[in-house]
mmCIF file of C-alpha atoms in Angstrom:
data_model
loop_
_atom_site.group_PDB
_atom_site.id
_atom_site.type_symbol
_atom_site.label_atom_id
_atom_site.label_comp_id
_atom_site.label_asym_id
_atom_site.label_seq_id
_atom_site.Cartn_x
_atom_site.Cartn_y
_atom_site.Cartn_z
ATOM 1 C CA MET L 23 51.892 103.006 84.034
ATOM 2 C CA ALA L 24 53.071 105.788 81.718
ATOM 3 C CA HIS L 25 56.558 107.209 82.390
ATOM 4 C CA ASP L 26 57.209 110.810 82.858
ATOM 5 C CA ILE L 27 60.804 110.310 81.600
ATOM 6 C CA THR L 28 62.367 107.742 79.257
ATOM 7 C CA VAL L 29 66.019 107.853 78.171
ATOM 8 C CA HIS L 30 67.465 105.707 75.179
ATOM 9 C CA LEU L 31 71.242 105.154 75.433
ATOM 10 C CA ILE L 32 72.959 104.054 72.298
ATOM 11 C CA ARG L 33 76.862 103.474 71.824
ATOM 12 C CA HIS L 34 78.301 104.926 68.816
ATOM 13 C CA GLU L 35 79.331 102.659 65.837
ATOM 14 C CA LYS L 36 82.744 101.223 65.955
ATOM 15 C CA THR L 37 86.125 102.927 65.152
ATOM 16 C CA LYS L 38 89.432 101.367 64.029
ATOM 17 C CA ALA L 39 90.525 101.629 67.679
ATOM 18 C CA ASN L 40 87.324 99.716 68.994
ATOM 19 C CA THR L 41 88.266 96.769 66.618
ATOM 20 C CA GLU L 42 91.841 96.778 67.730
ATOM 21 C CA ARG L 43 90.595 96.682 71.318
ATOM 22 C CA LYS L 44 92.473 99.619 72.248
ATOM 23 C CA TYR L 45 91.394 102.310 74.963
ATOM 24 C CA ILE L 46 89.900 105.375 73.133
ATOM 25 C CA GLY L 47 88.723 108.302 75.089
ATOM 26 C CA TRP L 48 89.110 111.648 73.681
ATOM 27 C CA THR L 49 91.003 110.683 70.332
ATOM 28 C CA ASP L 50 88.738 111.914 67.516
ATOM 29 C CA GLU L 51 88.430 108.890 65.382
ATOM 30 C CA PRO L 52 85.734 108.459 62.665
ATOM 31 C CA ILE L 53 83.428 105.449 62.709
ATOM 32 C CA LEU L 54 84.598 102.523 60.424
ATOM 33 C CA LYS L 55 81.831 103.035 57.646
ATOM 34 C CA LYS L 56 78.365 104.526 57.125
ATOM 35 C CA VAL L 57 75.485 102.272 57.807
ATOM 36 C CA GLU L 58 71.763 102.449 57.582
ATOM 37 C CA ALA L 59 69.713 101.271 60.659
ATOM 38 C CA GLU L 60 66.502 99.584 61.080
ATOM 39 C CA ILE L 61 65.275 101.411 64.320
ATOM 40 C CA VAL L 62 61.776 102.124 65.696
ATOM 41 C CA LEU L 63 62.866 105.305 67.508
ATOM 42 C CA GLN L 64 62.363 108.489 65.469
ATOM 43 C CA PRO L 65 63.702 111.399 67.705
ATOM 44 C CA GLY L 66 63.398 114.979 66.308
ATOM 45 C CA ILE L 67 66.705 115.731 68.601
ATOM 46 C CA VAL L 68 69.457 113.333 69.501
ATOM 47 C CA TYR L 69 71.747 114.364 72.077
ATOM 48 C CA GLY L 70 75.526 113.071 72.455
ATOM 49 C CA SER L 71 78.910 113.417 72.851
ATOM 50 C CA ASP L 72 80.776 116.111 70.733
ATOM 51 C CA LEU L 73 83.275 113.503 69.502
ATOM 52 C CA ARG L 74 82.980 112.453 65.709
ATOM 53 C CA ARG L 75 82.208 109.161 66.407
ATOM 54 C CA CYS L 76 78.909 110.003 68.185
ATOM 55 C CA ARG L 77 78.112 112.704 65.575
ATOM 56 C CA GLU L 78 78.539 110.427 62.662
ATOM 57 C CA THR L 79 76.661 107.547 64.311
ATOM 58 C CA SER L 80 73.637 110.121 64.789
ATOM 59 C CA GLN L 81 73.795 110.894 61.122
ATOM 60 C CA CYS L 82 73.652 107.110 60.098
ATOM 61 C CA TYR L 83 70.869 106.153 62.715
ATOM 62 C CA PHE L 84 68.775 109.341 62.735
ATOM 63 C CA PRO L 85 69.663 111.343 59.525
ATOM 64 C CA ASN L 86 66.691 113.911 59.841
ATOM 65 C CA ALA L 87 67.386 114.572 63.625
ATOM 66 C CA GLU L 88 68.920 117.613 65.290
ATOM 67 C CA PHE L 89 72.286 116.548 66.840
ATOM 68 C CA ILE L 90 73.065 118.697 70.265
ATOM 69 C CA ALA L 91 76.686 117.935 71.489
ATOM 70 C CA SER L 92 77.958 118.213 74.855
ATOM 71 C CA GLN L 93 81.720 117.749 75.883
ATOM 72 C CA ASN L 94 80.461 116.644 79.274
ATOM 73 C CA LEU L 95 79.490 113.302 77.427
ATOM 74 C CA ARG L 96 82.724 112.419 76.330
ATOM 75 C CA GLU L 97 84.238 108.999 77.201
ATOM 76 C CA LEU L 98 86.983 108.759 80.189
ATOM 77 C CA HIS L 99 90.092 110.696 79.321
ATOM 78 C CA PHE L 100 92.635 107.672 79.323
ATOM 79 C CA GLY L 101 95.749 109.908 79.740
ATOM 80 C CA ASP L 102 98.880 107.847 79.331
ATOM 81 C CA PHE L 103 96.754 104.589 78.454
ATOM 82 C CA GLU L 104 95.207 106.282 75.511
ATOM 83 C CA MET L 105 95.174 104.121 72.357
ATOM 84 C CA CYS L 106 96.998 101.334 73.953
ATOM 85 C CA THR L 107 95.866 97.587 74.312
ATOM 86 C CA TYR L 108 95.544 95.372 77.477
ATOM 87 C CA GLU L 109 98.401 93.336 76.067
ATOM 88 C CA GLN L 110 100.513 96.574 75.921
ATOM 89 C CA LEU L 111 99.601 97.560 79.564
ATOM 90 C CA GLN L 112 99.158 94.482 81.463
ATOM 91 C CA HIS L 113 102.564 94.365 82.921
ATOM 92 C CA ASN L 114 102.433 98.139 83.896
ATOM 93 C CA GLY L 115 101.892 98.373 87.790
ATOM 94 C CA ILE L 116 100.106 101.732 87.484
ATOM 95 C CA TYR L 117 97.898 100.304 85.123
ATOM 96 C CA ARG L 118 97.122 97.121 87.291
ATOM 97 C CA ALA L 119 96.445 99.199 90.184
ATOM 98 C CA TRP L 120 93.930 101.449 88.123
ATOM 99 C CA ILE L 121 91.997 98.398 86.900
ATOM 100 C CA ASP L 122 91.762 96.904 90.634
ATOM 101 C CA ASP L 123 90.728 100.168 92.100
ATOM 102 C CA PRO L 124 90.083 103.152 89.423
ATOM 103 C CA ASN L 125 88.533 105.246 92.352
ATOM 104 C CA ASN L 126 91.770 105.429 94.267
ATOM 105 C CA HIS L 127 94.327 105.055 91.350
ATOM 106 C CA PRO L 128 94.182 107.919 88.769
ATOM 107 C CA ILE L 129 95.262 107.270 85.237
ATOM 108 C CA PRO L 130 98.769 109.390 84.647
ATOM 109 C CA ASN L 131 97.725 112.697 82.767
ATOM 110 C CA GLY L 132 94.104 111.430 82.485
ATOM 111 C CA GLU L 133 90.950 111.833 84.249
ATOM 112 C CA THR L 134 90.233 110.289 87.665
ATOM 113 C CA PHE L 135 87.125 108.230 87.919
ATOM 114 C CA PHE L 136 85.665 110.754 90.184
ATOM 115 C CA GLN L 137 86.119 113.560 87.688
ATOM 116 C CA PHE L 138 84.444 111.524 84.904
ATOM 117 C CA LYS L 139 81.575 110.411 87.007
ATOM 118 C CA GLN L 140 80.887 114.011 87.947
ATOM 119 C CA ARG L 141 81.389 115.293 84.534
ATOM 120 C CA VAL L 142 79.131 112.745 82.847
ATOM 121 C CA LEU L 143 76.287 113.176 85.469
ATOM 122 C CA LYS L 144 76.426 116.737 85.121
ATOM 123 C CA GLY L 145 76.090 116.827 81.431
ATOM 124 C CA PHE L 146 73.271 114.078 81.705
ATOM 125 C CA ARG L 147 71.173 116.035 84.194
ATOM 126 C CA GLU L 148 71.345 119.151 82.163
ATOM 127 C CA ILE L 149 69.677 117.451 79.209
ATOM 128 C CA VAL L 150 67.179 115.226 81.090
ATOM 129 C CA ASN L 151 65.353 117.962 82.995
ATOM 130 C CA GLU L 152 61.729 117.742 81.977
ATOM 131 C CA LYS L 153 58.922 115.293 81.288
ATOM 132 C CA LYS L 154 59.775 113.746 77.819
ATOM 133 C CA GLU L 155 61.491 111.191 75.932
ATOM 134 C CA TYR L 156 65.405 111.449 75.297
ATOM 135 C CA THR L 157 67.951 109.494 72.778
ATOM 136 C CA LEU L 158 71.518 109.752 73.475
ATOM 137 C CA ILE L 159 74.318 108.562 71.363
ATOM 138 C CA VAL L 160 77.400 108.263 73.688
ATOM 139 C CA HIS L 161 80.350 106.186 74.611
ATOM 140 C CA GLY L 162 80.599 102.667 76.268
ATOM 141 C CA GLY L 163 81.972 104.127 79.457
ATOM 142 C CA VAL L 164 79.263 106.580 79.662
ATOM 143 C CA ILE L 165 76.509 104.127 79.282
ATOM 144 C CA ARG L 166 78.188 101.864 81.960
ATOM 145 C CA LEU L 167 78.337 104.591 84.089
ATOM 146 C CA LEU L 168 74.679 105.671 83.906
ATOM 147 C CA LEU L 169 73.543 102.197 84.195
ATOM 148 C CA ALA L 170 75.572 101.713 87.445
ATOM 149 C CA VAL L 171 73.947 104.956 88.850
ATOM 150 C CA TYR L 172 70.490 104.688 87.223
ATOM 151 C CA GLY L 173 69.976 101.083 86.260
ATOM 152 C CA VAL L 174 67.101 98.880 87.880
ATOM 153 C CA LYS L 175 69.487 96.683 89.909
ATOM 154 C CA ALA L 176 72.495 97.787 92.054
ATOM 155 C CA GLN L 177 75.714 97.022 90.269
ATOM 156 C CA SER L 178 79.205 98.407 90.172
ATOM 157 C CA PHE L 179 80.716 100.105 86.974
ATOM 158 C CA GLN L 180 82.850 97.002 86.439
ATOM 159 C CA GLN L 181 79.774 94.968 86.466
ATOM 160 C CA THR L 182 77.914 96.727 83.556
ATOM 161 C CA VAL L 183 78.323 96.217 79.838
ATOM 162 C CA ALA L 184 77.609 98.580 76.943
ATOM 163 C CA ASN L 185 77.446 96.759 73.450
ATOM 164 C CA HIS L 186 77.396 98.518 70.142
ATOM 165 C CA ARG L 187 74.188 98.320 68.217
ATOM 166 C CA THR L 188 71.952 98.130 71.379
ATOM 167 C CA ILE L 189 69.330 100.393 72.661
ATOM 168 C CA TYR L 190 69.409 100.799 76.444
ATOM 169 C CA SER L 191 66.135 102.194 77.708
ATOM 170 C CA LEU L 192 65.504 103.526 81.148
ATOM 171 C CA GLY L 193 62.266 104.963 82.466
ATOM 172 C CA TRP L 194 61.028 106.699 85.618
ATOM 173 C CA ASN L 195 57.455 107.251 86.657
ATOM 174 C CA THR L 196 57.793 110.729 87.771
ATOM 175 C CA ILE L 197 60.279 113.285 87.049
ATOM 176 C CA GLU L 198 60.732 113.919 90.938
ATOM 177 C CA GLU L 199 62.093 110.333 91.194
ATOM 178 C CA PHE L 200 64.698 111.046 88.543
ATOM 179 C CA ILE L 201 65.539 114.431 89.975
ATOM 180 C CA GLY L 202 65.844 112.648 93.455
ATOM 181 C CA GLY L 203 68.361 110.261 92.100
ATOM 182 C CA ALA L 204 66.193 107.228 92.089
ATOM 183 C CA ARG L 205 66.951 104.129 89.909
ATOM 184 C CA CYS L 206 64.687 103.682 86.925
ATOM 185 C CA THR L 207 61.631 101.684 87.208
ATOM 186 C CA LEU L 208 61.630 100.663 83.522
ATOM 187 C CA TYR L 209 64.529 98.864 81.706
ATOM 188 C CA SER L 210 64.971 97.307 78.354
ATOM 189 C CA GLU L 211 67.433 96.445 75.672
ATOM 190 C CA ALA L 212 66.811 96.247 72.064
ATOM 191 C CA HIS L 213 69.077 95.153 69.095
ATOM 192 C CA ILE L 214 69.747 97.810 66.353
ATOM 193 C CA THR L 215 69.851 95.970 62.709
ATOM 194 C CA VAL L 216 71.952 97.605 60.237
ATOM 195 C CA ASN L 217 72.850 97.648 56.608
ATOM 196 C CA GLU L 218 76.396 97.869 56.105
ATOM 197 C CA ASN L 219 76.240 97.604 52.325
ATOM 198 C CA MET L 220 77.150 101.308 51.885
ATOM 199 C CA GLN L 221 80.171 102.988 50.666
ATOM 200 C CA LYS L 222 83.095 103.255 53.018
ATOM 201 C CA LYS L 223 84.146 106.568 54.613
#
């Protein structure tokens, strides 16, 4: 059965902070290196976060596509935890409370999980609003949230995973199903193969 709406979610290429396993939210780091991707998708337009790592990934994966940026698709604002590792924070009581229950324990000087969810869903629904195929390059937290809300099976944000170099594809039979908040009826994952033998940034 044909699907009225198909959405492809892709996480940006890794940054230095990603390799160091740091929480990186609104810090505007570049990707580690330029790559070429072997990818079947050929969108004319790519939507995504306005942060540099998403823009640069779009240029690598889809060099001929127009990139339309949305601040609403940014990663969670990690506030006082920004650019810190688990090892640095593990004995912090506020951090432990946030890890155990992010809905009721906000990050100091950051976003609450509710604010993050409302912002991302607003941005996502502003983009996905008619019968067509969409490609988005965003952040790990954004993909995990969208999978928790729209994925085929019910699961919490903490249970979802968003890997680099993977396409997460979600489809709805009708636009009415999507607008009504229904979970997707099609779900698949595909690996992205890249050539890293390019000049470093």
